[in-house]
PDB file of C-alpha atoms and ligand atoms in Angstrom:
ATOM      1  CA  MET A 183      17.543   4.732 -12.731  1.00  0.00           C
ATOM      2  CA  SER A 184      14.821   5.281 -10.198  1.00  0.00           C
ATOM      3  CA  LYS A 185      15.325   5.822  -6.516  1.00  0.00           C
ATOM      4  CA  GLN A 186      16.010   2.761  -4.345  1.00  0.00           C
ATOM      5  CA  VAL A 187      14.727   2.086  -0.847  1.00  0.00           C
ATOM      6  CA  SER A 188      17.332   1.993   1.901  1.00  0.00           C
ATOM      7  CA  GLU A 189      17.599  -0.720   4.494  1.00  0.00           C
ATOM      8  CA  ILE A 190      17.375   0.353   8.140  1.00  0.00           C
ATOM      9  CA  ALA A 191      18.044  -3.006   9.736  1.00  0.00           C
ATOM     10  CA  LYS A 192      17.600  -6.694   9.064  1.00  0.00           C
ATOM     11  CA  GLY A 193      17.546  -9.701  11.348  1.00  0.00           C
ATOM     12  CA  LYS A 194      16.514 -13.337  11.446  1.00  0.00           C
ATOM     13  CA  ASN A 195      12.876 -12.348  11.993  1.00  0.00           C
ATOM     14  CA  PHE A 196      12.526  -8.941  10.363  1.00  0.00           C
ATOM     15  CA  THR A 197      13.281  -6.517   7.529  1.00  0.00           C
ATOM     16  CA  ALA A 198      13.134  -2.739   8.061  1.00  0.00           C
ATOM     17  CA  ILE A 199      13.429  -0.244   5.220  1.00  0.00           C
ATOM     18  CA  ASP A 200      13.105   3.483   4.692  1.00  0.00           C
ATOM     19  CA  ILE A 201      11.239   4.782   1.667  1.00  0.00           C
ATOM     20  CA  GLY A 202      11.778   8.438   2.547  1.00  0.00           C
ATOM     21  CA  SER A 203       9.285  11.293   2.522  1.00  0.00           C
ATOM     22  CA  TRP A 204       5.921  10.963   0.782  1.00  0.00           C
ATOM     23  CA  ASP A 205       6.916  13.576  -1.779  1.00  0.00           C
ATOM     24  CA  GLY A 206       9.918  11.429  -2.683  1.00  0.00           C
ATOM     25  CA  LEU A 207       7.581   8.713  -3.952  1.00  0.00           C
ATOM     26  CA  LEU A 208       7.682  10.392  -7.350  1.00  0.00           C
ATOM     27  CA  ASP A 209      11.314   9.352  -7.648  1.00  0.00           C
ATOM     28  CA  TYR A 210      10.342   5.694  -7.577  1.00  0.00           C
ATOM     29  CA  ALA A 211       9.143   4.038 -10.731  1.00  0.00           C
ATOM     30  CA  THR A 212       7.653   0.681 -11.575  1.00  0.00           C
ATOM     31  CA  GLY A 213       7.980   0.449 -15.336  1.00  0.00           C
ATOM     32  CA  ASP A 214       6.249   3.522 -16.704  1.00  0.00           C
ATOM     33  CA  ASN A 215       4.312   4.089 -13.489  1.00  0.00           C
ATOM     34  CA  LYS A 216       6.155   6.982 -11.833  1.00  0.00           C
ATOM     35  CA  GLY A 217       5.367   7.366  -8.155  1.00  0.00           C
ATOM     36  CA  LYS A 218       4.512   3.697  -7.576  1.00  0.00           C
ATOM     37  CA  LEU A 219       6.579   1.652  -5.160  1.00  0.00           C
ATOM     38  CA  PHE A 220       6.000  -2.060  -4.528  1.00  0.00           C
ATOM     39  CA  LEU A 221       7.589  -3.499  -1.387  1.00  0.00           C
ATOM     40  CA  LYS A 222       7.205  -7.287  -1.401  1.00  0.00           C
ATOM     41  CA  ASP A 223      10.732  -7.980  -2.592  1.00  0.00           C
ATOM     42  CA  GLN A 224      12.432  -5.398  -0.394  1.00  0.00           C
ATOM     43  CA  MET A 225      10.412  -6.538   2.623  1.00  0.00           C
ATOM     44  CA  GLN A 226      10.813 -10.260   1.843  1.00  0.00           C
ATOM     45  CA  SER A 227       7.087 -10.623   2.485  1.00  0.00           C
ATOM     46  CA  THR A 228       5.572 -14.081   2.172  1.00  0.00           C
ATOM     47  CA  GLY A 229       1.884 -13.363   2.682  1.00  0.00           C
ATOM     48  CA  VAL A 230       1.260  -9.754   1.751  1.00  0.00           C
ATOM     49  CA  GLU A 231       2.151  -7.318  -1.031  1.00  0.00           C
ATOM     50  CA  MET A 232       2.287  -3.651  -0.132  1.00  0.00           C
ATOM     51  CA  SER A 233       2.739  -0.617  -2.281  1.00  0.00           C
ATOM     52  CA  PHE A 234       2.653   3.156  -2.097  1.00  0.00           C
ATOM     53  CA  GLN A 235       1.438   5.453  -4.833  1.00  0.00           C
ATOM     54  CA  LEU A 236       1.595   9.198  -5.330  1.00  0.00           C
ATOM     55  CA  LEU A 237      -0.875  10.578  -7.865  1.00  0.00           C
ATOM     56  CA  PRO A 238      -0.059  14.228  -8.642  1.00  0.00           C
ATOM     57  CA  ALA A 239      -3.062  16.597  -8.677  1.00  0.00           C
ATOM     58  CA  GLY A 240      -5.441  15.895 -11.523  1.00  0.00           C
ATOM     59  CA  THR A 241      -4.069  12.518 -12.533  1.00  0.00           C
ATOM     60  CA  GLU A 242      -5.582   9.067 -12.678  1.00  0.00           C
ATOM     61  CA  LEU A 243      -4.276   5.558 -13.004  1.00  0.00           C
ATOM     62  CA  PRO A 244      -3.796   4.596 -16.666  1.00  0.00           C
ATOM     63  CA  PHE A 245      -6.112   1.581 -16.383  1.00  0.00           C
ATOM     64  CA  PHE A 246      -8.774  -0.199 -14.341  1.00  0.00           C
ATOM     65  CA  HIS A 247      -7.820  -3.592 -12.982  1.00  0.00           C
ATOM     66  CA  ALA A 248      -9.174  -6.528 -11.014  1.00  0.00           C
ATOM     67  CA  HIS A 249      -7.364  -9.429  -9.381  1.00  0.00           C
ATOM     68  CA  LYS A 250      -7.474 -13.205  -9.687  1.00  0.00           C
ATOM     69  CA  GLN A 251      -7.320 -14.120  -6.000  1.00  0.00           C
ATOM     70  CA  ASN A 252      -6.158 -11.152  -3.921  1.00  0.00           C
ATOM     71  CA  GLU A 253      -8.266  -8.573  -2.164  1.00  0.00           C
ATOM     72  CA  GLU A 254      -6.774  -5.108  -1.727  1.00  0.00           C
ATOM     73  CA  VAL A 255      -7.112  -2.441   0.927  1.00  0.00           C
ATOM     74  CA  TYR A 256      -6.440   1.132  -0.181  1.00  0.00           C
ATOM     75  CA  ILE A 257      -5.450   3.494   2.642  1.00  0.00           C
ATOM     76  CA  VAL A 258      -5.346   7.187   1.761  1.00  0.00           C
ATOM     77  CA  LEU A 259      -2.425   8.754   3.627  1.00  0.00           C
ATOM     78  CA  LYS A 260      -2.501  12.286   2.234  1.00  0.00           C
ATOM     79  CA  GLY A 261      -4.635  14.421  -0.056  1.00  0.00           C
ATOM     80  CA  LYS A 262      -7.917  13.543  -1.703  1.00  0.00           C
ATOM     81  CA  GLY A 263      -9.451  12.088  -4.803  1.00  0.00           C
ATOM     82  CA  GLN A 264     -11.925   9.536  -6.054  1.00  0.00           C
ATOM     83  CA  VAL A 265     -12.173   5.781  -6.270  1.00  0.00           C
ATOM     84  CA  GLN A 266     -14.252   3.959  -8.833  1.00  0.00           C
ATOM     85  CA  ILE A 267     -15.134   0.298  -8.316  1.00  0.00           C
ATOM     86  CA  ASP A 268     -17.167  -1.238 -11.112  1.00  0.00           C
ATOM     87  CA  ASP A 269     -19.777   1.454 -11.876  1.00  0.00           C
ATOM     88  CA  GLN A 270     -19.705   3.133  -8.459  1.00  0.00           C
ATOM     89  CA  THR A 271     -17.580   6.243  -7.819  1.00  0.00           C
ATOM     90  CA  PHE A 272     -17.023   7.998  -4.496  1.00  0.00           C
ATOM     91  CA  HIS A 273     -14.760  10.595  -2.899  1.00  0.00           C
ATOM     92  CA  VAL A 274     -11.887   9.631  -0.595  1.00  0.00           C
ATOM     93  CA  ARG A 275      -9.431  11.640   1.457  1.00  0.00           C
ATOM     94  CA  GLU A 276      -6.688  11.259   4.044  1.00  0.00           C
ATOM     95  CA  GLY A 277      -7.954   8.637   6.454  1.00  0.00           C
ATOM     96  CA  SER A 278     -10.220   6.827   3.991  1.00  0.00           C
ATOM     97  CA  VAL A 279      -9.811   3.046   3.850  1.00  0.00           C
ATOM     98  CA  VAL A 280     -11.323   0.991   1.024  1.00  0.00           C
ATOM     99  CA  ARG A 281     -11.333  -2.807   0.733  1.00  0.00           C
ATOM    100  CA  VAL A 282     -11.875  -4.186  -2.749  1.00  0.00           C
ATOM    101  CA  ALA A 283     -12.741  -7.828  -3.467  1.00  0.00           C
ATOM    102  CA  PRO A 284     -10.655  -9.488  -6.196  1.00  0.00           C
ATOM    103  CA  GLY A 285     -13.336  -9.171  -8.877  1.00  0.00           C
ATOM    104  CA  GLY A 286     -13.917  -5.430  -8.469  1.00  0.00           C
ATOM    105  CA  ASN A 287     -12.701  -3.347 -11.399  1.00  0.00           C
ATOM    106  CA  ARG A 288     -10.962  -0.459  -9.711  1.00  0.00           C
ATOM    107  CA  SER A 289      -9.176   2.765 -10.479  1.00  0.00           C
ATOM    108  CA  LEU A 290      -8.244   5.932  -8.616  1.00  0.00           C
ATOM    109  CA  LYS A 291      -7.980   9.598  -9.506  1.00  0.00           C
ATOM    110  CA  SER A 292      -6.549  12.479  -7.502  1.00  0.00           C
ATOM    111  CA  ALA A 293      -8.520  15.718  -7.141  1.00  0.00           C
ATOM    112  CA  ASP A 294      -7.698  18.508  -9.573  1.00  0.00           C
ATOM    113  CA  ASP A 295      -6.417  20.639  -6.668  1.00  0.00           C
ATOM    114  CA  SER A 296      -4.758  17.953  -4.551  1.00  0.00           C
ATOM    115  CA  GLU A 297      -2.296  15.169  -4.961  1.00  0.00           C
ATOM    116  CA  MET A 298      -3.235  11.871  -3.356  1.00  0.00           C
ATOM    117  CA  ILE A 299      -0.880   9.448  -1.645  1.00  0.00           C
ATOM    118  CA  TYR A 300      -2.141   6.030  -0.704  1.00  0.00           C
ATOM    119  CA  MET A 301      -0.930   2.650   0.428  1.00  0.00           C
ATOM    120  CA  VAL A 302      -2.231  -0.623  -0.970  1.00  0.00           C
ATOM    121  CA  VAL A 303      -2.189  -3.845   1.025  1.00  0.00           C
ATOM    122  CA  GLN A 304      -2.795  -6.921  -1.106  1.00  0.00           C
ATOM    123  CA  VAL A 305      -3.515 -10.317   0.414  1.00  0.00           C
ATOM    124  CA  LYS A 306      -5.172 -13.558  -0.665  1.00  0.00           C
ATOM    125  CA  GLU A 307      -8.933 -13.379  -0.154  1.00  0.00           C
ATOM    126  CA  ASN A 308     -10.224 -15.620   2.653  1.00  0.00           C
ATOM    127  CA  SER A 309      -6.688 -16.416   3.833  1.00  0.00           C
ATOM    128  CA  LEU A 310      -7.142 -14.920   7.297  1.00  0.00           C
ATOM    129  CA  SER A 311      -7.932 -17.727   9.732  1.00  0.00           C
ATOM    130  CA  GLN A 312      -6.819 -16.119  12.986  1.00  0.00           C
ATOM    131  CA  TRP A 313      -5.928 -12.557  13.942  1.00  0.00           C
ATOM    132  CA  THR A 314      -5.050 -10.219  16.790  1.00  0.00           C
ATOM    133  CA  MET A 315      -5.266 -12.161  20.039  1.00  0.00           C
ATOM    134  CA  THR A 316      -6.266 -15.446  18.408  1.00  0.00           C
ATOM    135  CA  ASP A 317      -2.892 -15.322  16.616  1.00  0.00           C
ATOM    136  CA  GLY A 318      -0.755 -13.113  18.870  1.00  0.00           C
ATOM    137  CA  VAL A 319       1.338 -14.601  21.646  1.00  0.00           C
ATOM    138  CA  ILE A 320       2.467 -12.465  24.586  1.00  0.00           C
ATOM    139  CA  ALA A 321       6.261 -12.866  24.806  1.00  0.00           C
ATOM    140  CA  THR A 322       8.860 -12.414  27.506  1.00  0.00           C
ATOM    141  CA  GLN A 323      11.535 -10.017  26.219  1.00  0.00           C
ATOM    142  CA  THR A 324      13.988  -7.588  27.769  1.00  0.00           C
ATOM    143  CA  PRO A 325      13.632  -4.062  26.292  1.00  0.00           C
ATOM    144  CA  LYS A 326      16.812  -2.743  24.611  1.00  0.00           C
ATOM    145  CA  TRP A 327      15.649   0.717  23.490  1.00  0.00           C
ATOM    146  CA  LEU A 328      18.332   2.939  21.994  1.00  0.00           C
ATOM    147  CA  ASN A 329      19.365   6.133  23.784  1.00  0.00           C
TER     148      ASN A 329
HETATM  149 ZN1   ZN B  41      -4.265  -4.293  -7.623  1.00  0.00          ZN
END
C-alpha cells in the first residue's frame, strides 16, 4: 500500500493536509505511476485538481496527454528537465511555470543529472470570471495565532 497523506486540520470552510517532504513523493502511487499524488479527493476541492509529481533523474512520463476541457499549469518546485507540448520542446527548472491549453499534447522529462519535482494545477478553461480583488472580500476577524 502506498503512503497516505495526513490531515492537519479540517473545518467548515477548509481542509489542511500534509504530504510530507518532496523526497517522500516517491512513496505515493497512483496506479503504476510512482511518485504521483493527486489531491482533489483529500482536499475536497470543487473547482480545481492539484497534483505533485517526482520524476527521478533521467525519467519521463510514460505517455503524452491532452485534456477535454481543463487547462493545466505546471510549476517546477525543484530540479530541472524538459517539457514538450505538441512539437515544441524547452528546458524548465525550479521556478518555471507553464500553462498548457486543453488541446496541447504534453509530456515531461527530468534531466539525466537531476530529478524534477513539479505541481500541476488543473482547472476548467475559461472558468475564471473574477479574481484577486474582484473576488476577494476584506473580512473582519480576530487573530488567534498559536504560541
Ligand atoms: Zn493532465
